[in-house]
Amino acid sequence: MTDQPTTENTSTGEFLHPRYWATWVGIGALRLLSLLPIRILFSIGKVLGKGLYLILPGRRRIATINIQRCFPTLSSGEVATIVRESFEVITTVAITTGISWWASRARLSHLVHLHEAHHFTDALAQGQTVILLAPHFSAVATVSIYLGTIGSGVSIYQRINNRLLDKFVLRGRQRFGSRMFERKSSMRDVIRALKNGEFLYYLPDQDPGPRRAVFAPFFDIPTASWPVLGRIASMTNAIVIPCFCSLNRDRSGYDITFDAPLDNFPGDSPVADATRMNQVIESAVRAMPSQYFWVHKRFKTRPPGEDDFYR
């Protein structure tokens, strides 16, 4: 990780190559879609999501296994309903990406509905160091962009192999002043940003792999978890505020809900901190299961001796 925010590092001429033509078509489609009313986009996303549910059996299987293991008392029909709804959510988020990239500040503010935001805004006003614990619910990127209109923030970014798409994603995420740092082994620049008064929008709930993980329960399943949240909070004297995003039920936009800062955090060990973090995420998932990103192999890394979760 460098000590500067991630920047675009390609020439415009490169993107005229035929290998990027399909990407240009996709970006153009997102631009046109961004001009439509949000309710129409939600309707389109629901229809397209039903189609993706049918034509992506691999992802459908991953989501089904995840939900079956996390909610073992649900019937097969109930599991299938959550899987279908999650595909609809993912597709809706995808086709509304253009709104977060190009919509005016005024339009975005109209579409985003804040709940219990005082937990966040009061902490910023009081000069507290803030880490937003933001699991992978719907529209996490849109939320990250919008929060740049409230305060100065940073987040961690994984580059995309498609350099043209990477350029647009990065530009969109930084359009209101948020800074993005590439995901590397060092967290020094994030620590520095927090100490300088910026908040961190932190997405912790994807499989980190065996080398960096600690195992902590998530839905009573030993789950490979990132062990760094407590360490960052300790090093910066930061408070950790859970932040959850979802598509609004009345199709009017996005909901962002903030919880009170975690008390007595960090704890006495990385495992204790990861357990607390997973408990917070699990509680939110139980409240809105269809909004969670189930198509990721969240349980891919297993403790020594355990069978492949997805076999």
GROMACS .gro file of C-alpha atoms in nm:
model
  311
    1MET     CA    1   0.000   0.000   0.000
    2THR     CA    2   0.142   0.335  -0.100
    3ASP     CA    3   0.109   0.651   0.101
    4GLN     CA    4  -0.103   0.809  -0.171
    5PRO     CA    5  -0.460   0.727  -0.272
    6THR     CA    6  -0.504   0.497  -0.567
    7THR     CA    7  -0.483   0.683  -0.898
    8GLU     CA    8  -0.564   0.605  -1.258
    9ASN     CA    9  -0.246   0.499  -1.433
   10THR     CA   10  -0.340   0.432  -1.794
   11SER     CA   11  -0.348   0.645  -2.107
   12THR     CA   12  -0.676   0.713  -2.284
   13GLY     CA   13  -0.537   0.573  -2.610
   14GLU     CA   14  -0.502   0.227  -2.463
   15PHE     CA   15  -0.876   0.206  -2.411
   16LEU     CA   16  -0.947   0.234  -2.784
   17HIS     CA   17  -0.815  -0.120  -2.831
   18PRO     CA   18  -1.082  -0.371  -2.943
   19ARG     CA   19  -1.044  -0.570  -2.621
   20TYR     CA   20  -1.219  -0.282  -2.442
   21TRP     CA   21  -1.508  -0.237  -2.684
   22ALA     CA   22  -1.744  -0.464  -2.490
   23THR     CA   23  -1.653  -0.277  -2.171
   24TRP     CA   24  -1.734   0.055  -2.339
   25VAL     CA   25  -2.074  -0.084  -2.438
   26GLY     CA   26  -2.139  -0.189  -2.080
   27ILE     CA   27  -2.032   0.149  -1.943
   28GLY     CA   28  -2.251   0.324  -2.197
   29ALA     CA   29  -2.546   0.110  -2.090
   30LEU     CA   30  -2.486   0.202  -1.726
   31ARG     CA   31  -2.476   0.569  -1.822
   32LEU     CA   32  -2.809   0.545  -2.002
   33LEU     CA   33  -2.966   0.342  -1.722
   34SER     CA   34  -2.856   0.604  -1.469
   35LEU     CA   35  -3.095   0.850  -1.635
   36LEU     CA   36  -3.400   0.636  -1.558
   37PRO     CA   37  -3.613   0.679  -1.244
   38ILE     CA   38  -3.497   0.457  -0.960
   39ARG     CA   39  -3.829   0.270  -0.938
   40ILE     CA   40  -3.798   0.162  -1.302
   41LEU     CA   41  -3.442   0.046  -1.240
   42PHE     CA   42  -3.555  -0.159  -0.942
   43SER     CA   43  -3.820  -0.325  -1.159
   44ILE     CA   44  -3.568  -0.402  -1.433
   45GLY     CA   45  -3.323  -0.539  -1.177
   46LYS     CA   46  -3.584  -0.772  -1.035
   47VAL     CA   47  -3.663  -0.918  -1.378
   48LEU     CA   48  -3.297  -0.954  -1.475
   49GLY     CA   49  -3.218  -1.107  -1.137
   50LYS     CA   50  -3.470  -1.383  -1.195
   51GLY     CA   51  -3.293  -1.457  -1.522
   52LEU     CA   52  -2.947  -1.465  -1.364
   53TYR     CA   53  -3.078  -1.701  -1.098
   54LEU     CA   54  -3.160  -1.945  -1.377
   55ILE     CA   55  -2.845  -1.911  -1.589
   56LEU     CA   56  -2.578  -1.900  -1.315
   57PRO     CA   57  -2.606  -2.242  -1.150
   58GLY     CA   58  -2.260  -2.223  -0.995
   59ARG     CA   59  -2.331  -1.905  -0.802
   60ARG     CA   60  -2.681  -2.026  -0.722
   61ARG     CA   61  -2.531  -2.340  -0.568
   62ILE     CA   62  -2.282  -2.141  -0.358
   63ALA     CA   63  -2.558  -1.915  -0.227
   64THR     CA   64  -2.781  -2.213  -0.153
   65ILE     CA   65  -2.511  -2.394   0.045
   66ASN     CA   66  -2.427  -2.078   0.242
   67ILE     CA   67  -2.788  -2.013   0.336
   68GLN     CA   68  -2.864  -2.378   0.416
   69ARG     CA   69  -2.571  -2.393   0.656
   70CYS     CA   70  -2.643  -2.055   0.817
   71PHE     CA   71  -3.018  -2.117   0.848
   72PRO     CA   72  -3.049  -2.495   0.894
   73THR     CA   73  -3.411  -2.477   1.012
   74LEU     CA   74  -3.540  -2.321   0.689
   75SER     CA   75  -3.722  -2.537   0.438
   76SER     CA   76  -3.579  -2.585   0.089
   77GLY     CA   77  -3.847  -2.352  -0.044
   78GLU     CA   78  -3.757  -2.079   0.205
   79VAL     CA   79  -3.389  -2.113   0.116
   80ALA     CA   80  -3.469  -2.089  -0.255
   81THR     CA   81  -3.672  -1.774  -0.194
   82ILE     CA   82  -3.380  -1.601  -0.022
   83VAL     CA   83  -3.143  -1.711  -0.298
   84ARG     CA   84  -3.375  -1.574  -0.569
   85GLU     CA   85  -3.425  -1.248  -0.385
   86SER     CA   86  -3.050  -1.210  -0.332
   87PHE     CA   87  -2.994  -1.248  -0.707
   88GLU     CA   88  -3.253  -0.978  -0.768
   89VAL     CA   89  -3.076  -0.749  -0.521
   90ILE     CA   90  -2.733  -0.809  -0.674
   91THR     CA   91  -2.863  -0.740  -1.024
   92THR     CA   92  -3.045  -0.425  -0.915
   93VAL     CA   93  -2.730  -0.296  -0.749
   94ALA     CA   94  -2.532  -0.369  -1.065
   95ILE     CA   95  -2.762  -0.182  -1.303
   96THR     CA   96  -2.788   0.117  -1.068
   97THR     CA   97  -2.409   0.153  -1.051
   98GLY     CA   98  -2.428   0.442  -1.294
   99ILE     CA   99  -2.629   0.645  -1.043
  100SER     CA  100  -2.344   0.637  -0.794
  101TRP     CA  101  -2.095   0.725  -1.070
  102TRP     CA  102  -2.281   1.009  -1.241
  103ALA     CA  103  -2.584   1.128  -1.043
  104SER     CA  104  -2.563   1.475  -0.897
  105ARG     CA  105  -2.502   1.519  -0.528
  106ALA     CA  106  -2.861   1.639  -0.493
  107ARG     CA  107  -3.008   1.334  -0.665
  108LEU     CA  108  -2.793   1.093  -0.468
  109SER     CA  109  -2.891   1.263  -0.143
  110HIS     CA  110  -3.256   1.224  -0.241
  111LEU     CA  111  -3.211   0.852  -0.305
  112VAL     CA  112  -3.017   0.771   0.013
  113HIS     CA  113  -3.218   0.743   0.335
  114LEU     CA  114  -3.018   0.762   0.659
  115HIS     CA  115  -3.128   0.593   0.981
  116GLU     CA  116  -2.972   0.662   1.323
  117ALA     CA  117  -2.707   0.867   1.144
  118HIS     CA  118  -2.640   1.065   1.462
  119HIS     CA  119  -2.413   0.782   1.580
  120PHE     CA  120  -2.184   0.868   1.289
  121THR     CA  121  -2.227   1.243   1.248
  122ASP     CA  122  -2.204   1.318   1.620
  123ALA     CA  123  -1.881   1.120   1.644
  124LEU     CA  124  -1.731   1.315   1.354
  125ALA     CA  125  -1.846   1.646   1.501
  126GLN     CA  126  -1.683   1.555   1.834
  127GLY     CA  127  -1.355   1.479   1.662
  128GLN     CA  128  -1.362   1.108   1.737
  129THR     CA  129  -1.175   0.862   1.519
  130VAL     CA  130  -1.432   0.645   1.341
  131ILE     CA  131  -1.422   0.306   1.172
  132LEU     CA  132  -1.744   0.212   0.993
  133LEU     CA  133  -1.791  -0.165   1.004
  134ALA     CA  134  -1.967  -0.222   0.671
  135PRO     CA  135  -2.040  -0.585   0.578
  136HIS     CA  136  -2.118  -0.688   0.221
  137PHE     CA  137  -2.484  -0.600   0.202
  138SER     CA  138  -2.635  -0.448  -0.110
  139ALA     CA  139  -2.494  -0.125  -0.256
  140VAL     CA  140  -2.184  -0.105  -0.036
  141ALA     CA  141  -2.002   0.089  -0.310
  142THR     CA  142  -2.287   0.340  -0.345
  143VAL     CA  143  -2.285   0.394   0.029
  144SER     CA  144  -1.909   0.447   0.028
  145ILE     CA  145  -1.944   0.710  -0.243
  146TYR     CA  146  -2.231   0.886  -0.068
  147LEU     CA  147  -2.054   0.902   0.267
  148GLY     CA  148  -1.792   1.117   0.098
  149THR     CA  149  -2.053   1.394   0.100
  150ILE     CA  150  -2.068   1.377   0.482
  151GLY     CA  151  -1.701   1.363   0.578
  152SER     CA  152  -1.350   1.277   0.467
  153GLY     CA  153  -1.310   0.903   0.445
  154VAL     CA  154  -1.086   0.628   0.316
  155SER     CA  155  -1.148   0.272   0.209
  156ILE     CA  156  -0.945  -0.020   0.079
  157TYR     CA  157  -0.966  -0.111  -0.286
  158GLN     CA  158  -0.885  -0.423  -0.485
  159ARG     CA  159  -0.783  -0.336  -0.839
  160ILE     CA  160  -0.984  -0.490  -1.124
  161ASN     CA  161  -0.798  -0.670  -1.402
  162ASN     CA  162  -0.998  -0.484  -1.667
  163ARG     CA  163  -0.813  -0.153  -1.662
  164LEU     CA  164  -1.092   0.047  -1.824
  165LEU     CA  165  -1.352  -0.076  -1.578
  166ASP     CA  166  -1.103  -0.018  -1.297
  167LYS     CA  167  -1.064   0.343  -1.411
  168PHE     CA  168  -1.437   0.410  -1.395
  169VAL     CA  169  -1.488   0.228  -1.065
  170LEU     CA  170  -1.204   0.417  -0.902
  171ARG     CA  171  -1.313   0.753  -1.038
  172GLY     CA  172  -1.667   0.690  -0.918
  173ARG     CA  173  -1.564   0.590  -0.569
  174GLN     CA  174  -1.348   0.899  -0.525
  175ARG     CA  175  -1.584   1.151  -0.689
  176PHE     CA  176  -1.694   1.318  -0.363
  177GLY     CA  177  -1.351   1.323  -0.203
  178SER     CA  178  -1.318   0.977  -0.051
  179ARG     CA  179  -0.973   0.824  -0.088
  180MET     CA  180  -0.907   0.467  -0.192
  181PHE     CA  181  -0.598   0.269  -0.099
  182GLU     CA  182  -0.497  -0.049  -0.277
  183ARG     CA  183  -0.523  -0.366  -0.077
  184LYS     CA  184  -0.170  -0.460   0.024
  185SER     CA  185  -0.008  -0.623   0.324
  186SER     CA  186   0.062  -0.298   0.509
  187MET     CA  187  -0.208  -0.091   0.680
  188ARG     CA  188   0.020   0.201   0.767
  189ASP     CA  189  -0.150   0.446   0.533
  190VAL     CA  190  -0.495   0.368   0.667
  191ILE     CA  191  -0.363   0.418   1.020
  192ARG     CA  192  -0.215   0.752   0.917
  193ALA     CA  193  -0.542   0.861   0.756
  194LEU     CA  194  -0.739   0.775   1.070
  195LYS     CA  195  -0.495   0.965   1.288
  196ASN     CA  196  -0.536   1.263   1.054
  197GLY     CA  197  -0.911   1.273   1.113
  198GLU     CA  198  -1.048   1.070   0.824
  199PHE     CA  199  -1.290   0.785   0.884
  200LEU     CA  200  -1.243   0.431   0.753
  201TYR     CA  201  -1.517   0.251   0.560
  202TYR     CA  202  -1.416  -0.108   0.630
  203LEU     CA  203  -1.558  -0.418   0.460
  204PRO     CA  204  -1.426  -0.716   0.658
  205ASP     CA  205  -1.644  -1.013   0.568
  206GLN     CA  206  -1.480  -1.196   0.280
  207ASP     CA  207  -1.257  -1.499   0.310
  208PRO     CA  208  -0.899  -1.380   0.376
  209GLY     CA  209  -0.739  -1.715   0.299
  210PRO     CA  210  -0.554  -1.943   0.541
  211ARG     CA  211  -0.238  -1.736   0.582
  212ARG     CA  212  -0.398  -1.428   0.736
  213ALA     CA  213  -0.714  -1.566   0.896
  214VAL     CA  214  -0.825  -1.639   1.247
  215PHE     CA  215  -1.123  -1.868   1.293
  216ALA     CA  216  -1.423  -1.720   1.470
  217PRO     CA  217  -1.786  -1.836   1.479
  218PHE     CA  218  -2.029  -1.698   1.223
  219PHE     CA  219  -2.371  -1.864   1.243
  220ASP     CA  220  -2.198  -2.124   1.466
  221ILE     CA  221  -1.963  -2.213   1.180
  222PRO     CA  222  -1.586  -2.170   1.235
  223THR     CA  223  -1.519  -1.899   0.977
  224ALA     CA  224  -1.193  -1.759   0.844
  225SER     CA  225  -1.203  -1.395   0.949
  226TRP     CA  226  -0.982  -1.092   0.914
  227PRO     CA  227  -0.806  -1.023   1.248
  228VAL     CA  228  -0.723  -0.656   1.191
  229LEU     CA  229  -1.028  -0.457   1.302
  230GLY     CA  230  -0.938  -0.464   1.669
  231ARG     CA  231  -0.576  -0.388   1.596
  232ILE     CA  232  -0.660  -0.081   1.387
  233ALA     CA  233  -0.907   0.042   1.649
  234SER     CA  234  -0.647  -0.003   1.923
  235MET     CA  235  -0.370   0.171   1.730
  236THR     CA  236  -0.586   0.474   1.648
  237ASN     CA  237  -0.813   0.488   1.954
  238ALA     CA  238  -1.106   0.460   1.712
  239ILE     CA  239  -1.466   0.377   1.783
  240VAL     CA  240  -1.627   0.113   1.561
  241ILE     CA  241  -1.975   0.195   1.429
  242PRO     CA  242  -2.167  -0.077   1.242
  243CYS     CA  243  -2.309   0.050   0.913
  244PHE     CA  244  -2.554  -0.153   0.703
  245CYS     CA  245  -2.697  -0.076   0.361
  246SER     CA  246  -3.000  -0.217   0.184
  247LEU     CA  247  -3.232  -0.149  -0.105
  248ASN     CA  248  -3.538   0.036   0.016
  249ARG     CA  249  -3.852  -0.178   0.038
  250ASP     CA  250  -4.065   0.085  -0.136
  251ARG     CA  251  -3.811   0.104  -0.424
  252SER     CA  252  -3.732   0.468  -0.352
  253GLY     CA  253  -3.357   0.421  -0.313
  254TYR     CA  254  -3.109   0.300  -0.055
  255ASP     CA  255  -3.125   0.272   0.324
  256ILE     CA  256  -2.814   0.324   0.538
  257THR     CA  257  -2.854   0.226   0.901
  258PHE     CA  258  -2.598   0.305   1.171
  259ASP     CA  259  -2.579   0.125   1.505
  260ALA     CA  260  -2.431   0.256   1.827
  261PRO     CA  261  -2.052   0.224   1.860
  262LEU     CA  262  -1.933  -0.113   1.987
  263ASP     CA  263  -1.869  -0.099   2.359
  264ASN     CA  264  -1.565  -0.261   2.520
  265PHE     CA  265  -1.400  -0.300   2.183
  266PRO     CA  266  -1.134  -0.407   2.104
  267GLY     CA  267  -1.116  -0.706   2.333
  268ASP     CA  268  -0.825  -0.907   2.464
  269SER     CA  269  -0.737  -1.106   2.151
  270PRO     CA  270  -0.777  -1.107   1.772
  271VAL     CA  271  -1.010  -1.408   1.799
  272ALA     CA  272  -1.230  -1.226   2.051
  273ASP     CA  273  -1.244  -0.923   1.824
  274ALA     CA  274  -1.326  -1.132   1.517
  275THR     CA  275  -1.597  -1.311   1.714
  276ARG     CA  276  -1.752  -0.980   1.817
  277MET     CA  277  -1.734  -0.853   1.460
  278ASN     CA  278  -1.901  -1.167   1.324
  279GLN     CA  279  -2.175  -1.145   1.586
  280VAL     CA  280  -2.259  -0.793   1.469
  281ILE     CA  281  -2.268  -0.903   1.106
  282GLU     CA  282  -2.474  -1.214   1.185
  283SER     CA  283  -2.736  -1.009   1.367
  284ALA     CA  284  -2.778  -0.785   1.063
  285VAL     CA  285  -2.790  -1.080   0.823
  286ARG     CA  286  -3.069  -1.238   1.027
  287ALA     CA  287  -3.265  -0.914   1.000
  288MET     CA  288  -3.236  -0.885   0.620
  289PRO     CA  289  -3.100  -1.210   0.473
  290SER     CA  290  -3.190  -1.134   0.111
  291GLN     CA  291  -2.969  -0.825   0.113
  292TYR     CA  292  -2.649  -1.015   0.198
  293PHE     CA  293  -2.386  -1.115  -0.059
  294TRP     CA  294  -2.439  -1.491  -0.046
  295VAL     CA  295  -2.275  -1.577  -0.380
  296HIS     CA  296  -1.926  -1.542  -0.231
  297LYS     CA  297  -1.752  -1.853  -0.092
  298ARG     CA  298  -1.752  -1.709   0.258
  299PHE     CA  299  -1.659  -2.045   0.414
  300LYS     CA  300  -1.396  -2.152   0.160
  301THR     CA  301  -1.103  -2.160   0.404
  302ARG     CA  302  -1.160  -2.434   0.660
  303PRO     CA  303  -0.983  -2.530   0.982
  304PRO     CA  304  -0.722  -2.804   0.939
  305GLY     CA  305  -0.881  -3.142   0.880
  306GLU     CA  306  -1.223  -3.014   0.773
  307ASP     CA  307  -1.372  -3.111   0.437
  308ASP     CA  308  -1.432  -2.866   0.155
  309PHE     CA  309  -1.742  -2.667   0.248
  310TYR     CA  310  -1.863  -2.648  -0.112
  311ARG     CA  311  -1.783  -2.998  -0.234
   0.00000   0.00000   0.00000
